[in-house]
Coordinates of C-alpha atoms and ligand atoms in Angstrom, one line a residue:
M1 CA 83.7 57.4 83.3
I2 CA 87.4 56.7 82.7
T3 CA 88.9 58.8 79.7
K4 CA 90.8 56.9 77.3
V5 CA 94.0 58.2 75.8
L6 CA 94.7 56.3 72.4
Q7 CA 97.0 56.7 69.6
I8 CA 95.2 57.1 66.2
D9 CA 95.1 53.4 65.0
E10 CA 92.3 51.6 63.3
S11 CA 90.7 50.4 66.6
A12 CA 90.8 54.0 68.1
L13 CA 89.3 55.7 64.9
S14 CA 86.3 53.0 65.0
L15 CA 85.8 53.7 68.7
S16 CA 85.7 57.5 67.9
K17 CA 83.3 56.9 65.0
K18 CA 81.1 55.2 67.4
I19 CA 81.1 57.8 70.0
I20 CA 80.6 60.6 67.7
E21 CA 77.5 58.7 66.0
N22 CA 75.9 58.0 69.3
G23 CA 76.1 61.8 70.0
G24 CA 79.1 61.8 72.2
V25 CA 82.3 64.1 72.1
V26 CA 86.1 63.1 71.2
A27 CA 89.0 65.2 71.9
I28 CA 91.1 65.4 68.6
P29 CA 94.8 66.5 67.8
T30 CA 95.1 69.5 65.5
E31 CA 98.1 71.3 64.3
T32 CA 97.0 74.5 66.3
V33 CA 95.4 73.2 69.8
Y34 CA 93.6 69.9 70.8
G35 CA 89.7 70.2 69.8
L36 CA 86.7 68.8 71.5
G37 CA 84.7 67.4 68.7
A38 CA 80.9 66.6 68.3
N39 CA 78.8 65.8 65.1
A40 CA 77.7 69.5 64.0
F41 CA 74.2 68.3 62.8
D42 CA 73.5 66.8 66.3
N43 CA 71.9 69.7 68.7
A44 CA 72.2 67.7 71.8
A45 CA 75.7 66.5 71.0
V46 CA 77.0 70.0 70.4
E47 CA 75.3 71.3 73.7
K48 CA 77.4 68.8 75.3
I49 CA 80.7 70.5 74.3
F50 CA 79.3 73.9 75.8
E51 CA 78.4 71.8 79.1
I52 CA 81.7 70.0 79.4
K53 CA 83.8 73.1 79.0
G54 CA 81.6 75.6 80.7
R55 CA 81.5 77.5 77.8
P56 CA 79.3 80.6 77.4
N57 CA 76.4 79.9 75.4
D58 CA 77.0 82.9 72.9
N59 CA 80.5 81.8 72.0
P60 CA 80.3 80.1 68.6
L61 CA 82.1 77.0 67.5
I62 CA 84.1 76.2 64.5
V63 CA 83.1 73.3 62.1
H64 CA 85.9 71.0 61.3
V65 CA 85.7 69.0 58.1
H66 CA 87.9 66.8 55.9
K67 CA 89.8 68.4 53.0
D68 CA 87.4 66.4 50.5
Y69 CA 84.2 67.6 52.2
D70 CA 82.0 69.7 50.0
I71 CA 81.6 72.8 52.1
S72 CA 78.9 73.9 49.7
T73 CA 76.6 71.9 51.6
L74 CA 76.9 74.0 54.5
V75 CA 77.8 77.6 53.7
E76 CA 77.0 80.0 50.6
D77 CA 78.1 83.0 49.0
I78 CA 81.9 82.0 48.9
P79 CA 83.7 85.0 47.4
D80 CA 86.5 84.5 45.0
Y81 CA 89.1 85.9 47.3
A82 CA 88.2 83.0 49.7
K83 CA 88.8 80.5 46.9
L84 CA 92.2 82.0 46.5
L85 CA 93.1 81.7 50.3
A86 CA 91.8 78.2 50.5
K87 CA 94.0 77.4 47.6
A88 CA 97.0 79.1 49.4
F89 CA 96.6 78.0 53.1
L90 CA 94.2 74.8 53.4
P91 CA 94.5 72.4 54.7
G92 CA 96.1 74.7 57.7
P93 CA 95.5 76.8 60.5
L94 CA 92.8 79.2 58.8
T95 CA 89.2 79.2 60.0
M96 CA 86.7 81.1 57.3
V97 CA 83.3 82.6 58.4
Y98 CA 80.9 82.4 55.7
K99 CA 77.2 82.7 55.4
S100 CA 75.7 79.6 56.8
K101 CA 73.0 77.5 54.8
G102 CA 71.5 76.7 58.3
T103 CA 72.2 72.9 57.8
V104 CA 74.3 72.2 60.8
S105 CA 72.8 72.5 64.2
S106 CA 71.8 76.1 65.3
V107 CA 73.8 75.6 68.7
V108 CA 77.2 75.7 66.6
S109 CA 76.8 79.4 65.7
C110 CA 74.8 80.7 68.8
G111 CA 72.2 81.9 66.5
L112 CA 74.5 83.8 64.3
N113 CA 73.8 83.5 60.4
T114 CA 77.4 82.8 59.7
L115 CA 79.5 79.5 60.0
A116 CA 83.0 79.1 60.8
I117 CA 84.7 76.2 59.0
R118 CA 88.4 75.1 59.3
I119 CA 90.3 72.2 57.3
P120 CA 93.1 71.3 59.7
S121 CA 96.1 69.9 58.2
H122 CA 97.2 67.3 61.1
E123 CA 97.3 64.0 59.8
G124 CA 95.4 62.4 62.5
A125 CA 92.8 65.1 62.5
Q126 CA 92.5 64.4 58.8
K127 CA 92.1 60.8 59.2
F128 CA 89.6 61.2 62.0
L129 CA 87.3 63.5 60.1
K130 CA 87.5 60.9 57.0
Y131 CA 86.7 58.1 59.2
V132 CA 83.5 59.8 60.9
N133 CA 82.8 61.5 57.4
L134 CA 80.6 64.3 59.2
P135 CA 81.1 68.1 59.8
I136 CA 82.9 68.1 63.4
A137 CA 82.0 71.0 65.5
A138 CA 85.0 71.6 68.0
P139 CA 86.3 74.2 70.3
S140 CA 89.6 74.2 72.1
A141 CA 89.6 70.8 74.3
N142 CA 90.1 72.8 77.7
V143 CA 87.9 73.8 80.5
S144 CA 86.6 77.1 79.2
K145 CA 89.1 80.3 80.3
H146 CA 92.0 77.9 81.1
V147 CA 95.0 77.5 78.7
S148 CA 94.2 75.9 75.6
P149 CA 95.8 72.3 75.3
T150 CA 98.5 71.4 72.9
T151 CA 99.1 67.8 74.1
A152 CA 96.7 65.0 74.9
E153 CA 98.2 65.2 78.7
H154 CA 96.8 68.9 78.7
V155 CA 93.4 67.7 77.7
F156 CA 93.5 64.9 80.1
T157 CA 94.3 67.4 83.0
D158 CA 91.3 69.4 82.2
L159 CA 88.7 66.7 81.1
N160 CA 89.6 63.5 82.6
G161 CA 86.4 61.9 83.6
K162 CA 84.2 64.3 81.6
I163 CA 84.9 62.8 78.1
E164 CA 85.3 59.0 76.7
L165 CA 88.2 59.4 74.5
I166 CA 91.2 61.4 73.7
L167 CA 93.0 60.7 70.2
D168 CA 96.7 61.2 71.1
G169 CA 98.4 63.1 67.9
G170 CA 101.5 64.3 70.0
K171 CA 102.2 68.0 70.5
S172 CA 100.2 70.5 68.3
Q173 CA 103.3 72.2 66.5
G174 CA 101.2 75.5 65.9
G175 CA 100.7 76.1 69.5
I176 CA 98.0 78.9 69.3
E177 CA 94.5 78.9 67.7
S178 CA 93.6 79.1 64.1
T179 CA 93.4 82.8 62.7
V180 CA 89.7 83.3 62.2
L181 CA 88.9 85.2 58.9
D182 CA 85.6 86.8 58.0
C183 CA 84.9 86.1 54.5
T184 CA 81.3 87.7 54.3
G185 CA 82.4 91.0 53.1
V186 CA 83.9 92.4 49.9
A187 CA 87.5 91.9 51.3
P188 CA 88.7 89.5 54.2
V189 CA 88.7 90.8 57.7
V190 CA 91.0 89.0 60.5
L191 CA 88.8 88.4 63.6
R192 CA 91.4 86.5 65.5
S193 CA 94.8 86.5 64.8
G194 CA 96.9 83.4 64.3
L195 CA 99.8 81.5 62.2
I196 CA 98.3 82.9 59.1
T197 CA 99.0 86.5 59.4
R198 CA 97.1 89.5 57.9
E199 CA 100.4 90.2 55.7
M200 CA 100.2 86.5 54.3
I201 CA 96.5 86.9 53.5
A202 CA 97.0 90.3 52.0
K203 CA 99.9 89.2 49.8
V204 CA 97.5 86.5 48.1
V205 CA 94.3 88.6 47.7
G206 CA 95.6 92.2 47.9
E207 CA 93.9 93.4 51.1
C208 CA 92.8 92.3 54.4
G209 CA 91.3 94.1 57.1
E210 CA 91.5 93.5 61.1
Y211 CA 88.8 93.7 63.5
V212 CA 89.8 95.3 67.1
Y213 CA 87.6 94.3 69.5
K214 CA 86.9 96.9 72.3
D215 CA 85.2 96.4 75.5
G216 CA 81.6 97.1 75.4
M217 CA 81.3 96.7 71.5
R218 CA 78.8 94.3 70.1
A219 CA 81.2 91.4 69.1
I220 CA 80.8 90.1 65.5
S221 CA 83.0 87.3 66.7
P222 CA 81.7 86.9 70.4
G223 CA 84.7 84.9 71.7
L224 CA 86.9 87.7 71.5
K225 CA 84.9 89.5 74.5
Y226 CA 86.1 86.8 76.9
K227 CA 88.9 86.3 79.3
H228 CA 90.7 83.1 78.0
Y229 CA 94.0 81.1 78.3
S230 CA 94.9 81.9 81.8
P231 CA 97.0 79.6 83.8
N232 CA 96.1 78.7 87.5
C233 CA 98.4 80.9 89.2
R234 CA 99.4 84.8 89.5
T235 CA 100.6 86.3 86.3
V236 CA 102.0 89.6 85.5
L237 CA 102.9 91.0 82.0
F238 CA 106.1 93.4 81.2
N239 CA 106.7 95.1 78.0
S240 CA 110.2 93.8 76.3
D241 CA 112.0 97.2 77.5
E242 CA 110.9 96.7 81.0
I243 CA 113.1 93.4 81.7
G244 CA 114.9 95.4 84.8
K245 CA 111.2 95.8 86.3
A246 CA 110.6 92.0 85.9
V247 CA 113.7 90.9 87.5
N248 CA 113.1 93.4 90.3
L249 CA 109.7 91.8 90.9
Y250 CA 111.2 88.2 90.6
N251 CA 113.8 88.9 93.3
E252 CA 111.0 90.8 95.6
E253 CA 108.8 87.5 95.1
T254 CA 111.4 85.2 95.6
S255 CA 112.8 86.7 98.8
K256 CA 109.2 86.5 100.1
G257 CA 109.3 82.8 99.4
A258 CA 107.2 82.8 96.6
R259 CA 108.1 80.3 93.5
A260 CA 108.5 83.0 90.9
Y261 CA 109.2 82.2 87.1
I262 CA 110.2 84.4 84.5
L263 CA 108.3 83.7 81.0
C264 CA 110.1 85.3 78.0
D265 CA 111.9 84.5 74.6
G266 CA 115.4 83.2 74.1
E267 CA 116.7 86.7 73.6
A268 CA 115.4 87.8 77.0
A269 CA 116.4 84.7 78.5
R270 CA 120.2 85.2 77.6
K271 CA 120.2 88.8 79.0
I272 CA 118.5 87.9 82.5
N273 CA 120.5 85.9 85.1
V274 CA 117.5 84.3 87.4
A275 CA 117.2 80.5 88.2
N276 CA 113.6 80.0 87.2
V277 CA 113.2 80.8 83.5
L278 CA 110.3 79.3 81.2
N279 CA 112.1 79.9 77.9
L280 CA 109.8 80.1 74.8
G281 CA 112.7 79.9 72.3
D282 CA 113.5 81.9 69.3
G283 CA 111.6 82.9 66.5
E284 CA 108.1 83.7 65.9
N285 CA 106.7 80.1 65.2
E286 CA 108.9 78.5 68.0
I287 CA 107.5 81.1 70.5
A288 CA 103.9 80.4 69.5
S289 CA 104.5 76.8 69.4
N290 CA 105.6 76.8 73.2
L291 CA 103.4 79.4 74.4
Y292 CA 100.5 77.5 75.9
L293 CA 103.1 74.6 76.6
K294 CA 105.3 76.8 78.8
L295 CA 102.2 78.3 80.7
R296 CA 100.8 75.0 81.5
E297 CA 104.1 74.0 82.7
G298 CA 104.7 77.3 84.8
E299 CA 101.4 76.8 86.4
K300 CA 102.4 73.3 87.9
I301 CA 105.6 74.9 89.3
A302 CA 105.1 78.6 90.0
D303 CA 103.1 80.8 92.3
I304 CA 103.6 83.7 89.9
I305 CA 104.5 83.7 86.2
I306 CA 106.4 86.9 85.1
A307 CA 106.1 87.2 81.7
V308 CA 108.1 89.7 79.4
A309 CA 106.9 90.5 76.0
P310 CA 109.0 89.5 73.1
E311 CA 110.2 92.6 71.3
K312 CA 109.1 91.8 67.9
Q313 CA 105.3 92.6 67.7
D314 CA 104.3 91.9 64.0
G315 CA 103.6 88.9 62.0
V316 CA 102.6 85.8 64.2
M317 CA 103.6 87.8 67.3
V318 CA 100.4 89.6 67.0
G319 CA 98.7 86.5 67.8
V320 CA 101.1 85.6 70.6
M321 CA 100.7 89.0 72.2
N322 CA 96.8 88.7 72.0
R323 CA 97.0 85.4 74.1
L324 CA 99.7 86.7 76.5
T325 CA 97.9 89.6 77.1
K326 CA 94.6 87.8 77.9
A327 CA 96.7 85.2 79.9
C328 CA 97.9 87.9 82.1
R329 CA 94.9 90.0 82.5
Ligands
LIG1 P1 87.9 78.3 70.0 O1 87.0 77.2 69.5 O2 87.9 78.2 71.5 O3 89.2 78.5 69.6 O4 86.9 79.7 69.8 C1 86.5 79.8 68.4 C2 86.6 81.2 67.9 O5 85.8 81.5 66.7 C3 86.0 82.2 68.7 O6 86.8 83.4 68.8 C4 84.5 82.7 68.2 O7 84.2 84.0 68.5 C5 85.1 82.3 66.5 N1 83.8 81.9 65.8 C6 83.2 80.8 65.6 N2 82.2 81.0 64.8 C7 82.2 82.2 64.5 C8 81.2 82.8 63.6 N3 80.3 82.2 62.7 N4 81.5 84.2 63.4 C9 82.3 84.8 64.1 N5 83.5 84.3 64.8 C10 83.1 82.9 65.1
LIG2 MG1 89.1 78.1 73.0

């Protein structure tokens, strides 16, 4: 199979609709990362996603819908706080978990009685969702455990020959996966951190919890227990106050003939004096936007990526650090 990469126009949308209606999968751009989508009502189509990615079969998928889609056909018991949050942040990089009505394929939620729903803001994603007019189950469009894709080229690298079509909507500006928010309790709880932060949520609805997964726990969001986001080269992570150690390791590796690169934010990059730097830029949104891009760039040219954590650790950086830690584990 030759994987087509097409700009999102009428003929690409028409082809994507045909593939989805025939039980196939299509890679789509979103404002967070690229997704690998299939008709959420179609068991066999959803199973294909797990197969293509090599995704563990207990790691549930997020269902993506058009902004005008009536989600009350898919989920129930939508609390008032969730309506406020939807008004404040949707369409956007926020996934909300509700009690499922059981109308989509049971493969989507891997047997959980809940369903995660997302309304992406990306213009291309909205066009696609409107055109197909179906709820689309979609995880990130990478091979499982590899770095998530933020460009059509990243998707092509991982899935060329395995899928028919990649819709090219440019670089995903957000750069890290959506915030996943449990909306089944009396107050919202962040299951996975992202660009919509716990503070932003609490500002709208007064309170917001955070679920911290520890090894061995029964995971209410099974994806949290898996290794993720790893580049195909050695990686090491240092704290922001360990720049000296990072540079020592860089020099040691370089003297052994290894191609070493330091991955850090702009602030750290200005402090160090080494030739090979993967600069994440400045400010939390720019750093998030560049994280996977630089990890993917790095794995192509480096034997070892030596990451230095940014000093700021709150807000969006909670989500960035969560990914960076998993990438370097
Ligand atoms: P990915 O699609 O690779 O970004 O992963 C989807 C994330 O959403 C994983 O961390 C899942 O555990 C989480 N998720 C999906 N569906 C549910 C659900 N029904 N309840 C809790 N978490 C979910
Ligand atoms: Mg993923």
